[in-house]
Short mmCIF file of N, CA and C in Angstrom, two decimals:
data_model
loop_
_atom_site.label_atom_id
_atom_site.label_comp_id
_atom_site.label_asym_id
_atom_site.label_seq_id
_atom_site.Cartn_x
_atom_site.Cartn_y
_atom_site.Cartn_z
N MET A 1 24.52 -0.41 -12.19
CA MET A 1 23.07 -0.53 -12.51
C MET A 1 22.09 -0.99 -11.81
N SER A 2 21.34 -0.76 -11.19
CA SER A 2 19.76 -0.95 -11.15
C SER A 2 19.26 -2.64 -11.03
N ARG A 3 20.14 -3.17 -9.97
CA ARG A 3 19.52 -4.51 -10.33
C ARG A 3 17.89 -5.02 -10.58
N ILE A 4 17.13 -3.95 -10.00
CA ILE A 4 15.50 -3.96 -9.48
C ILE A 4 15.58 -3.68 -11.20
N GLY A 5 15.79 -1.88 -11.29
CA GLY A 5 15.53 -1.36 -12.66
C GLY A 5 14.95 -2.78 -13.49
N LYS A 6 17.40 -2.65 -13.64
CA LYS A 6 16.91 -3.83 -15.36
C LYS A 6 15.42 -4.35 -16.02
N LYS A 7 15.08 -5.38 -14.73
CA LYS A 7 13.96 -5.97 -14.73
C LYS A 7 12.90 -5.82 -15.76
N THR A 8 12.44 -6.13 -16.37
CA THR A 8 11.92 -5.83 -17.78
C THR A 8 10.02 -6.04 -16.93
N ILE A 9 8.95 -5.47 -17.11
CA ILE A 9 7.67 -5.88 -15.91
C ILE A 9 6.50 -5.98 -17.77
N GLU A 10 6.47 -6.84 -17.04
CA GLU A 10 5.27 -8.06 -17.57
C GLU A 10 4.32 -7.27 -17.97
N VAL A 11 3.14 -7.08 -18.88
CA VAL A 11 1.93 -6.20 -19.04
C VAL A 11 1.13 -7.80 -19.54
N PRO A 12 -0.05 -8.05 -18.76
CA PRO A 12 -0.77 -8.79 -18.62
C PRO A 12 -1.87 -7.98 -19.78
N LYS A 13 -2.61 -9.25 -20.83
CA LYS A 13 -3.47 -9.15 -21.72
C LYS A 13 -4.77 -8.42 -20.68
N GLY A 14 -5.48 -7.21 -21.51
CA GLY A 14 -5.89 -6.43 -20.17
C GLY A 14 -5.78 -5.50 -19.71
N VAL A 15 -4.23 -4.87 -20.07
CA VAL A 15 -3.80 -3.98 -19.24
C VAL A 15 -3.71 -3.09 -20.41
N LYS A 16 -4.02 -1.58 -20.05
CA LYS A 16 -2.95 -1.12 -21.44
C LYS A 16 -2.31 -0.02 -20.46
N VAL A 17 -1.29 0.85 -21.34
CA VAL A 17 -0.01 1.54 -20.69
C VAL A 17 -0.25 2.43 -22.08
N SER A 18 -0.48 4.07 -21.43
CA SER A 18 0.03 4.71 -22.13
C SER A 18 1.30 5.92 -21.48
N ILE A 19 2.06 5.73 -22.25
CA ILE A 19 3.71 6.75 -21.98
C ILE A 19 3.18 8.32 -22.13
N ASN A 20 3.24 9.24 -21.80
CA ASN A 20 2.88 11.18 -22.50
C ASN A 20 3.77 11.38 -21.06
N GLY A 21 5.26 11.88 -22.33
CA GLY A 21 5.89 12.90 -21.56
C GLY A 21 6.20 11.79 -20.56
N ARG A 22 6.75 12.08 -18.80
CA ARG A 22 6.93 11.72 -17.56
C ARG A 22 6.30 11.17 -17.90
N THR A 23 4.99 10.71 -17.96
CA THR A 23 3.29 10.47 -17.06
C THR A 23 3.01 8.75 -17.62
N VAL A 24 3.35 8.48 -16.94
CA VAL A 24 2.88 7.24 -17.36
C VAL A 24 1.15 6.47 -16.73
N SER A 25 0.23 6.34 -17.24
CA SER A 25 -1.03 5.90 -17.19
C SER A 25 -1.26 3.86 -17.31
N ILE A 26 -1.59 3.78 -16.92
CA ILE A 26 -1.92 2.72 -16.81
C ILE A 26 -3.55 2.05 -15.93
N GLU A 27 -4.39 1.36 -17.13
CA GLU A 27 -5.61 0.80 -17.02
C GLU A 27 -5.71 -0.10 -16.91
N GLY A 28 -6.52 -0.95 -16.66
CA GLY A 28 -6.92 -2.26 -16.06
C GLY A 28 -8.22 -2.87 -15.74
N PRO A 29 -8.90 -3.76 -15.74
CA PRO A 29 -10.03 -4.08 -14.95
C PRO A 29 -10.97 -3.35 -14.16
N LYS A 30 -9.78 -3.20 -12.85
CA LYS A 30 -10.18 -3.29 -11.52
C LYS A 30 -9.87 -1.51 -11.40
N GLY A 31 -9.70 -0.94 -12.94
CA GLY A 31 -9.35 0.89 -12.37
C GLY A 31 -8.91 1.72 -12.87
N THR A 32 -7.63 2.67 -13.03
CA THR A 32 -6.92 3.42 -13.67
C THR A 32 -5.81 4.36 -12.98
N LEU A 33 -4.82 4.59 -13.17
CA LEU A 33 -3.66 4.35 -12.77
C LEU A 33 -2.80 5.45 -13.15
N SER A 34 -2.54 6.48 -12.85
CA SER A 34 -1.35 7.27 -13.29
C SER A 34 0.15 7.93 -12.97
N PHE A 35 0.95 8.08 -13.10
CA PHE A 35 2.19 8.17 -11.91
C PHE A 35 3.54 9.17 -13.24
N GLU A 36 4.44 10.27 -12.18
CA GLU A 36 4.59 10.77 -12.61
C GLU A 36 6.49 10.93 -13.37
N HIS A 37 7.31 10.38 -13.78
CA HIS A 37 8.35 9.63 -12.87
C HIS A 37 9.22 10.85 -12.48
N ARG A 38 10.57 10.17 -12.44
CA ARG A 38 11.51 11.24 -12.10
C ARG A 38 12.66 12.15 -13.65
N PRO A 39 12.21 12.61 -13.95
CA PRO A 39 13.90 13.28 -15.25
C PRO A 39 15.12 11.96 -14.96
N GLU A 40 15.11 11.84 -13.83
CA GLU A 40 16.48 11.34 -14.06
C GLU A 40 16.14 9.75 -14.36
N VAL A 41 15.16 8.69 -15.24
CA VAL A 41 14.59 7.89 -15.47
C VAL A 41 14.08 7.92 -16.70
N LYS A 42 13.77 6.92 -17.45
CA LYS A 42 13.17 7.12 -18.88
C LYS A 42 11.91 6.02 -18.84
N VAL A 43 11.22 5.85 -19.53
CA VAL A 43 10.03 4.70 -19.90
C VAL A 43 9.74 4.24 -20.76
N GLY A 44 9.68 3.06 -21.13
CA GLY A 44 9.45 2.58 -22.30
C GLY A 44 9.05 1.66 -22.79
N TRP A 45 8.46 1.38 -23.95
CA TRP A 45 8.33 -0.11 -24.46
C TRP A 45 9.73 -0.88 -24.61
N THR A 46 9.26 -2.35 -24.76
CA THR A 46 10.30 -3.42 -24.73
C THR A 46 10.56 -3.41 -26.75
N GLU A 47 11.20 -4.87 -27.08
CA GLU A 47 11.43 -4.10 -28.42
C GLU A 47 9.81 -5.09 -29.05
N ASP A 48 9.38 -6.79 -28.49
CA ASP A 48 7.96 -6.91 -29.02
C ASP A 48 7.40 -5.72 -28.31
N GLU A 49 7.53 -4.98 -28.33
CA GLU A 49 6.11 -4.36 -27.22
C GLU A 49 4.92 -4.73 -26.56
N LYS A 50 5.70 -5.58 -25.37
CA LYS A 50 5.21 -6.74 -24.58
C LYS A 50 5.54 -6.71 -22.98
N GLY A 51 6.28 -5.58 -22.85
CA GLY A 51 6.77 -5.19 -21.43
C GLY A 51 7.18 -3.73 -21.38
N LEU A 52 7.30 -3.39 -20.34
CA LEU A 52 8.08 -2.57 -19.66
C LEU A 52 9.44 -2.24 -19.35
N VAL A 53 9.95 -1.26 -19.83
CA VAL A 53 11.80 -1.44 -19.76
C VAL A 53 11.72 0.05 -18.83
N VAL A 54 12.86 0.53 -17.91
CA VAL A 54 12.83 1.33 -16.70
C VAL A 54 14.47 1.45 -16.96
N ASP A 55 14.87 2.63 -17.54
CA ASP A 55 16.09 2.61 -18.10
C ASP A 55 16.76 4.39 -17.18
N ALA A 56 18.30 4.21 -16.91
CA ALA A 56 18.55 5.99 -16.93
C ALA A 56 18.71 6.34 -17.82
N ALA A 57 18.33 7.81 -17.53
CA ALA A 57 17.66 9.11 -18.78
C ALA A 57 19.63 9.24 -19.23
N SER A 58 20.36 9.09 -18.60
CA SER A 58 21.43 9.43 -19.82
C SER A 58 22.56 8.18 -18.59
N GLU A 59 23.58 8.00 -19.55
CA GLU A 59 24.51 6.97 -19.35
C GLU A 59 25.71 7.39 -18.00
N LYS A 60 26.01 8.83 -18.44
CA LYS A 60 26.92 9.60 -17.31
C LYS A 60 25.86 9.93 -15.41
N LYS A 61 24.54 9.28 -16.11
CA LYS A 61 23.60 9.91 -14.77
C LYS A 61 24.16 7.84 -14.06
N ALA A 62 24.04 7.38 -15.09
CA ALA A 62 23.56 5.71 -14.86
C ALA A 62 24.54 5.15 -13.43
N ASP A 63 25.34 6.13 -13.37
CA ASP A 63 26.45 5.50 -12.23
C ASP A 63 26.44 5.85 -11.03
N ASP A 64 25.38 7.48 -10.72
CA ASP A 64 24.75 7.77 -9.51
C ASP A 64 24.66 7.11 -8.77
N ARG A 65 24.42 7.20 -7.43
CA ARG A 65 23.84 6.66 -6.56
C ARG A 65 22.33 7.20 -7.02
N LEU A 66 22.13 7.93 -5.97
CA LEU A 66 20.31 8.65 -6.45
C LEU A 66 19.75 8.08 -7.43
N THR A 67 20.15 8.25 -8.69
CA THR A 67 19.77 8.03 -9.92
C THR A 67 19.67 6.08 -10.36
N LYS A 68 20.04 5.68 -9.54
CA LYS A 68 19.94 4.76 -9.38
C LYS A 68 19.09 3.92 -8.45
N ALA A 69 18.83 4.61 -7.21
CA ALA A 69 18.04 4.52 -6.64
C ALA A 69 16.41 4.96 -6.95
N TYR A 70 16.29 5.65 -7.89
CA TYR A 70 14.96 6.44 -8.48
C TYR A 70 14.65 5.12 -9.28
N TRP A 71 15.54 4.43 -10.35
CA TRP A 71 15.60 3.58 -10.97
C TRP A 71 14.59 2.54 -11.20
N GLY A 72 15.42 2.09 -9.78
CA GLY A 72 14.91 0.20 -9.04
C GLY A 72 13.35 0.70 -8.39
N THR A 73 12.70 2.20 -7.57
CA THR A 73 12.12 2.55 -7.40
C THR A 73 11.02 3.14 -8.39
N THR A 74 11.22 3.40 -9.47
CA THR A 74 10.93 3.70 -10.74
C THR A 74 10.27 2.73 -11.20
N ARG A 75 10.93 1.39 -11.06
CA ARG A 75 10.38 0.50 -12.35
C ARG A 75 8.97 -0.20 -10.60
N ALA A 76 9.51 -0.57 -9.23
CA ALA A 76 9.25 -0.96 -8.18
C ALA A 76 7.66 -0.19 -8.64
N LEU A 77 7.23 1.03 -8.61
CA LEU A 77 5.98 1.44 -8.18
C LEU A 77 5.55 1.42 -10.16
N LEU A 78 5.68 0.78 -11.24
CA LEU A 78 4.92 0.91 -12.06
C LEU A 78 4.99 -1.13 -12.07
N ALA A 79 4.70 -1.60 -10.92
CA ALA A 79 5.08 -3.10 -11.36
C ALA A 79 3.97 -3.19 -10.41
N ASN A 80 4.26 -2.38 -9.51
CA ASN A 80 2.91 -2.55 -8.64
C ASN A 80 1.78 -1.77 -9.19
N MET A 81 1.15 -0.93 -9.38
CA MET A 81 0.31 -0.38 -10.35
C MET A 81 -0.13 -0.98 -11.56
N ILE A 82 0.55 -1.70 -11.94
CA ILE A 82 -0.07 -3.36 -12.99
C ILE A 82 -0.97 -3.78 -11.74
N LYS A 83 0.11 -4.73 -10.81
CA LYS A 83 -0.13 -5.45 -10.28
C LYS A 83 -1.93 -5.62 -9.33
N GLY A 84 -2.29 -3.79 -8.93
CA GLY A 84 -2.99 -3.47 -8.53
C GLY A 84 -4.43 -3.32 -9.63
N VAL A 85 -4.23 -2.66 -10.73
CA VAL A 85 -5.43 -2.65 -11.49
C VAL A 85 -6.47 -4.18 -13.01
N THR A 86 -5.24 -5.14 -12.05
CA THR A 86 -5.35 -6.63 -12.35
C THR A 86 -5.86 -7.19 -11.25
N ASP A 87 -5.04 -7.41 -10.22
CA ASP A 87 -5.74 -7.85 -8.71
C ASP A 87 -5.82 -6.63 -8.26
N GLY A 88 -5.39 -6.01 -7.76
CA GLY A 88 -5.82 -5.00 -6.20
C GLY A 88 -4.79 -5.55 -5.64
N TYR A 89 -5.25 -4.79 -4.64
CA TYR A 89 -4.57 -4.93 -3.06
C TYR A 89 -5.53 -5.44 -1.48
N GLU A 90 -5.49 -5.51 -1.06
CA GLU A 90 -6.25 -5.53 0.00
C GLU A 90 -5.13 -5.93 1.45
N LYS A 91 -5.55 -4.95 2.47
CA LYS A 91 -4.82 -5.35 3.56
C LYS A 91 -6.58 -5.67 4.97
N LYS A 92 -6.38 -6.60 5.58
CA LYS A 92 -7.34 -6.22 6.71
C LYS A 92 -7.12 -6.53 8.37
N LEU A 93 -7.70 -5.53 9.14
CA LEU A 93 -7.57 -5.15 10.51
C LEU A 93 -7.86 -6.02 11.43
N GLU A 94 -8.65 -6.50 12.52
CA GLU A 94 -9.40 -7.73 13.09
C GLU A 94 -9.22 -5.96 15.11
N VAL A 95 -10.10 -6.00 15.36
CA VAL A 95 -10.82 -4.75 16.41
C VAL A 95 -11.08 -6.03 17.23
N VAL A 96 -10.13 -6.18 18.72
CA VAL A 96 -9.97 -6.32 19.73
C VAL A 96 -10.27 -5.77 20.82
N GLY A 97 -11.18 -6.30 21.83
CA GLY A 97 -11.75 -5.54 23.01
C GLY A 97 -13.49 -5.96 23.13
N VAL A 98 -13.48 -6.33 24.40
CA VAL A 98 -15.05 -6.38 24.36
C VAL A 98 -15.99 -4.80 24.21
N GLY A 99 -16.83 -5.39 22.89
CA GLY A 99 -17.60 -4.26 22.41
C GLY A 99 -17.23 -3.39 21.62
N TRP A 100 -16.14 -3.43 21.25
CA TRP A 100 -15.25 -2.78 20.11
C TRP A 100 -15.77 -3.39 19.34
N THR A 101 -16.40 -1.95 18.95
CA THR A 101 -16.56 -2.34 16.86
C THR A 101 -16.69 -1.55 15.60
N ALA A 102 -16.80 -1.73 15.02
CA ALA A 102 -16.35 -0.75 13.61
C ALA A 102 -17.46 -0.92 12.34
N ASN A 103 -18.03 -0.24 12.28
CA ASN A 103 -19.22 0.04 10.83
C ASN A 103 -19.23 0.84 10.11
N VAL A 104 -19.43 0.87 8.83
CA VAL A 104 -19.10 2.07 7.26
C VAL A 104 -20.34 2.49 8.00
N SER A 105 -20.32 4.03 7.93
CA SER A 105 -21.71 4.76 7.62
C SER A 105 -21.06 6.17 6.67
N GLY A 106 -21.38 5.72 5.71
CA GLY A 106 -21.82 6.82 4.21
C GLY A 106 -20.43 6.85 4.18
N GLN A 107 -19.11 7.85 3.83
CA GLN A 107 -17.86 7.76 3.97
C GLN A 107 -16.78 7.52 4.89
N ASN A 108 -17.77 7.77 5.62
CA ASN A 108 -16.39 7.08 6.82
C ASN A 108 -16.99 5.86 7.37
N LEU A 109 -15.68 5.26 8.05
CA LEU A 109 -15.79 4.52 9.42
C LEU A 109 -15.41 4.88 10.35
N ALA A 110 -16.44 4.35 11.69
CA ALA A 110 -16.57 4.40 13.16
C ALA A 110 -16.79 3.60 14.03
N LEU A 111 -16.35 3.87 14.66
CA LEU A 111 -14.65 2.65 15.86
C LEU A 111 -15.66 3.17 16.80
N LYS A 112 -16.08 2.54 17.12
CA LYS A 112 -16.01 2.13 18.94
C LYS A 112 -15.60 2.03 19.67
N VAL A 113 -13.99 1.95 20.03
CA VAL A 113 -13.01 1.46 20.39
C VAL A 113 -13.10 2.15 22.02
N GLY A 114 -13.68 1.78 23.37
CA GLY A 114 -13.39 2.21 23.82
C GLY A 114 -12.94 3.63 24.50
N PHE A 115 -13.33 4.62 23.71
CA PHE A 115 -13.11 6.73 23.98
C PHE A 115 -14.70 6.61 24.55
N ALA A 116 -15.18 7.80 24.83
CA ALA A 116 -16.38 8.38 25.22
C ALA A 116 -17.49 8.48 23.93
N ASN A 117 -16.96 9.12 22.55
CA ASN A 117 -16.62 9.43 21.01
C ASN A 117 -16.35 8.29 20.62
N VAL A 118 -17.63 8.32 19.19
CA VAL A 118 -17.08 7.58 18.30
C VAL A 118 -16.09 8.31 17.40
N VAL A 119 -15.21 7.55 16.87
CA VAL A 119 -13.50 7.67 16.27
C VAL A 119 -13.95 7.49 14.52
N GLU A 120 -14.33 8.64 14.05
CA GLU A 120 -14.45 8.62 12.98
C GLU A 120 -13.23 8.81 11.68
N VAL A 121 -13.15 7.55 10.66
CA VAL A 121 -11.98 8.01 9.95
C VAL A 121 -12.70 7.80 8.65
N PRO A 122 -12.08 9.12 7.37
CA PRO A 122 -12.76 9.12 5.83
C PRO A 122 -12.64 8.42 5.73
N ILE A 123 -13.04 7.94 4.42
CA ILE A 123 -12.52 6.49 3.55
C ILE A 123 -12.77 7.04 2.89
N PRO A 124 -10.89 7.36 1.57
CA PRO A 124 -11.08 8.40 0.74
C PRO A 124 -11.13 7.33 -0.70
N THR A 125 -11.31 8.52 -1.63
CA THR A 125 -11.51 7.59 -2.78
C THR A 125 -11.11 6.71 -3.21
N GLY A 126 -11.73 5.64 -4.06
CA GLY A 126 -10.83 4.64 -4.93
C GLY A 126 -10.74 3.68 -3.48
N LEU A 127 -11.02 3.48 -2.82
CA LEU A 127 -11.35 2.61 -1.79
C LEU A 127 -12.54 2.20 -1.03
N ASN A 128 -12.61 0.51 -1.27
CA ASN A 128 -13.36 -0.18 -0.01
C ASN A 128 -13.32 -0.38 0.75
N VAL A 129 -14.26 -0.43 1.98
CA VAL A 129 -13.88 -0.71 2.43
C VAL A 129 -15.13 -1.91 3.18
N SER A 130 -15.22 -2.85 4.37
CA SER A 130 -15.89 -3.63 4.28
C SER A 130 -15.77 -3.72 5.78
N VAL A 131 -16.77 -3.77 6.47
CA VAL A 131 -16.58 -4.99 8.28
C VAL A 131 -18.45 -5.92 8.46
N GLU A 132 -17.25 -6.73 9.00
CA GLU A 132 -17.67 -7.96 8.97
C GLU A 132 -17.61 -8.77 10.25
N LYS A 133 -18.40 -7.99 11.31
CA LYS A 133 -17.70 -8.32 12.71
C LYS A 133 -17.21 -7.29 13.24
N GLN A 134 -15.75 -8.20 13.49
CA GLN A 134 -14.59 -7.39 13.79
C GLN A 134 -13.43 -7.34 13.22
N LEU A 135 -13.55 -7.63 11.66
CA LEU A 135 -12.95 -8.08 10.93
C LEU A 135 -13.06 -6.58 9.76
N VAL A 136 -12.42 -5.44 9.71
CA VAL A 136 -11.96 -4.58 8.88
C VAL A 136 -11.53 -5.17 7.32
N THR A 137 -11.63 -4.69 6.27
CA THR A 137 -10.97 -5.24 5.43
C THR A 137 -11.26 -4.25 4.05
N VAL A 138 -9.51 -3.95 3.92
CA VAL A 138 -10.01 -2.36 3.25
C VAL A 138 -9.36 -3.29 1.56
N THR A 139 -9.95 -3.06 1.24
CA THR A 139 -9.43 -2.96 -0.88
C THR A 139 -8.89 -1.74 -1.94
N GLY A 140 -8.69 -1.90 -2.85
CA GLY A 140 -8.16 -1.10 -3.03
C GLY A 140 -7.02 -1.06 -5.19
N THR A 141 -6.66 -0.32 -5.18
CA THR A 141 -6.84 -0.66 -6.83
C THR A 141 -4.43 -0.50 -6.31
N ASP A 142 -4.52 0.97 -5.42
CA ASP A 142 -3.35 1.47 -5.23
C ASP A 142 -2.51 1.48 -4.05
N LYS A 143 -1.78 0.73 -4.17
CA LYS A 143 -0.69 -0.05 -3.15
C LYS A 143 -1.02 0.83 -1.98
N GLN A 144 -0.13 1.67 -1.80
CA GLN A 144 0.29 3.78 -1.01
C GLN A 144 -0.92 3.43 0.18
N ALA A 145 -2.45 3.76 -1.12
CA ALA A 145 -3.45 4.37 -0.46
C ALA A 145 -4.44 3.30 0.68
N VAL A 146 -3.94 2.03 -0.39
CA VAL A 146 -4.51 0.90 1.09
C VAL A 146 -3.97 0.92 2.08
N GLY A 147 -2.10 0.60 1.95
CA GLY A 147 -1.45 1.10 3.39
C GLY A 147 -1.86 2.23 4.06
N GLN A 148 -1.80 3.26 3.50
CA GLN A 148 -2.09 4.57 4.08
C GLN A 148 -3.08 4.29 5.15
N PHE A 149 -3.69 4.29 4.58
CA PHE A 149 -5.25 3.54 5.25
C PHE A 149 -5.44 3.13 6.53
N ALA A 150 -5.44 1.70 6.21
CA ALA A 150 -4.80 0.68 7.30
C ALA A 150 -4.12 0.93 8.39
N ALA A 151 -2.86 1.68 8.00
CA ALA A 151 -2.38 2.60 9.02
C ALA A 151 -2.66 3.31 9.89
N LYS A 152 -3.55 4.31 8.89
CA LYS A 152 -4.25 5.65 9.84
C LYS A 152 -5.74 4.95 10.72
N VAL A 153 -6.26 3.45 11.00
CA VAL A 153 -7.26 2.89 11.47
C VAL A 153 -6.54 2.59 12.69
N ARG A 154 -5.74 1.83 12.79
CA ARG A 154 -4.41 0.91 13.14
C ARG A 154 -3.78 1.81 14.50
N SER A 155 -4.05 3.11 13.76
CA SER A 155 -2.66 4.32 14.76
C SER A 155 -3.90 4.64 15.91
N LYS A 156 -5.31 4.19 14.92
CA LYS A 156 -7.01 4.84 16.52
C LYS A 156 -6.62 4.49 17.74
N ARG A 157 -6.01 3.02 17.74
CA ARG A 157 -6.42 1.95 18.93
C ARG A 157 -5.16 1.51 19.22
N LYS A 158 -3.65 1.18 18.89
CA LYS A 158 -3.07 0.28 18.61
C LYS A 158 -2.66 -0.45 19.59
N PRO A 159 -2.79 -2.21 18.99
CA PRO A 159 -3.00 -2.79 20.42
C PRO A 159 -1.54 -2.72 21.61
N GLU A 160 -2.15 -3.23 22.59
CA GLU A 160 -1.27 -2.84 24.03
C GLU A 160 -1.21 -4.29 24.49
N PRO A 161 0.68 -4.38 24.84
CA PRO A 161 0.77 -5.83 25.23
C PRO A 161 -0.13 -6.93 25.80
N TYR A 162 -1.01 -5.84 27.13
CA TYR A 162 -0.49 -6.69 28.06
C TYR A 162 -2.20 -7.09 28.40
N ASN A 163 -2.97 -7.28 27.42
CA ASN A 163 -4.23 -7.18 27.38
C ASN A 163 -4.78 -7.84 26.18
N GLY A 164 -4.10 -7.24 24.93
CA GLY A 164 -4.14 -7.63 23.79
C GLY A 164 -5.03 -6.59 23.35
N LYS A 165 -5.50 -5.73 24.01
CA LYS A 165 -7.13 -4.84 23.29
C LYS A 165 -6.37 -3.81 22.16
N GLY A 166 -6.68 -3.27 21.03
CA GLY A 166 -7.04 -2.43 20.16
C GLY A 166 -7.33 -2.96 18.94
N ILE A 167 -6.56 -2.45 17.68
CA ILE A 167 -6.93 -2.28 16.81
C ILE A 167 -5.66 -3.46 15.82
N LYS A 168 -5.30 -4.17 15.24
CA LYS A 168 -4.29 -4.79 14.39
C LYS A 168 -4.63 -5.45 13.36
N TYR A 169 -3.24 -5.76 12.28
CA TYR A 169 -3.38 -6.38 11.66
C TYR A 169 -3.88 -7.54 11.54
N PHE A 170 -4.22 -8.57 10.53
CA PHE A 170 -4.70 -9.88 11.20
C PHE A 170 -3.71 -10.65 11.08
N ASP A 171 -3.07 -10.66 10.02
CA ASP A 171 -1.70 -11.32 10.56
C ASP A 171 -0.68 -11.13 11.57
N GLU A 172 -1.45 -9.53 12.41
CA GLU A 172 -0.12 -9.18 12.97
C GLU A 172 0.23 -9.88 14.53
N VAL A 173 0.97 -10.51 15.08
CA VAL A 173 0.98 -11.23 16.28
C VAL A 173 1.90 -10.33 17.62
N ILE A 174 0.57 -9.96 18.39
CA ILE A 174 1.17 -9.26 19.60
C ILE A 174 1.86 -9.95 20.85
N LYS A 175 2.60 -9.54 21.03
CA LYS A 175 3.50 -10.84 22.57
C LYS A 175 3.02 -9.97 23.64
N LYS A 176 2.30 -10.80 23.90
CA LYS A 176 1.64 -10.26 25.23
C LYS A 176 2.81 -10.09 26.73
N LYS A 177 3.19 -8.89 27.32
CA LYS A 177 3.63 -9.35 29.00
C LYS A 177 2.52 -9.36 29.75
N GLN A 178 3.54 -9.91 30.83
CA GLN A 178 3.40 -10.58 31.96
C GLN A 178 2.59 -9.76 32.96
N GLY A 179 3.24 -8.31 33.26
CA GLY A 179 2.50 -7.67 33.83
C GLY A 179 3.17 -7.85 35.22
N LYS A 180 2.40 -6.77 36.45
CA LYS A 180 2.90 -6.30 38.08
C LYS A 180 1.99 -7.58 37.72
N ALA A 181 3.70 -8.04 39.57
CA ALA A 181 3.61 -9.10 40.05
C ALA A 181 3.16 -9.17 40.88
N PHE A 182 1.32 -9.20 41.83
CA PHE A 182 1.23 -8.51 43.56
C PHE A 182 2.50 -9.50 44.53
N GLY A 183 1.90 -8.80 45.66
CA GLY A 183 2.50 -9.11 46.96
C GLY A 183 2.12 -10.65 47.21
N ASN A 184 2.78 -11.48 48.18
CA ASN A 184 2.72 -12.81 48.55
C ASN A 184 1.37 -13.08 48.85
#
């Protein structure tokens, strides 16, 4: 049995969950998300209908290693969706460098990070991006979309270890290297 998969998912008040075949739709105060799960698992309600239960589709397949992986993954994705529509997700990025800036222009994030041209990253629908001085905040209901966009922005100019310049996560620690030692 999957240790994570057999835990029930609590559905808080104000969140509506609808199961239609293999598609699970979750609607909450921050938005709506839907997910189509694998045929190896099934999603249903608990007996008191206050939570969701994820289980293997058949007893024969319950011992299959791949089915156990899908079972736990499906449960984790559904729990993340419920947290996303109630609280939302947030990633903060810090732009470090003299004269380096970021600003939102329309549906693009414009980055001035030491290149000759301004680097523009399109903001996906469903995400909110705000910039305050050197701090870029990405918020949204979908955990995967928030993380993917933050990683995409960071990849435009990764932090380098000698001067510490670049785009880094707010809580990321960059170990600085000493550099070359010059003659006596």
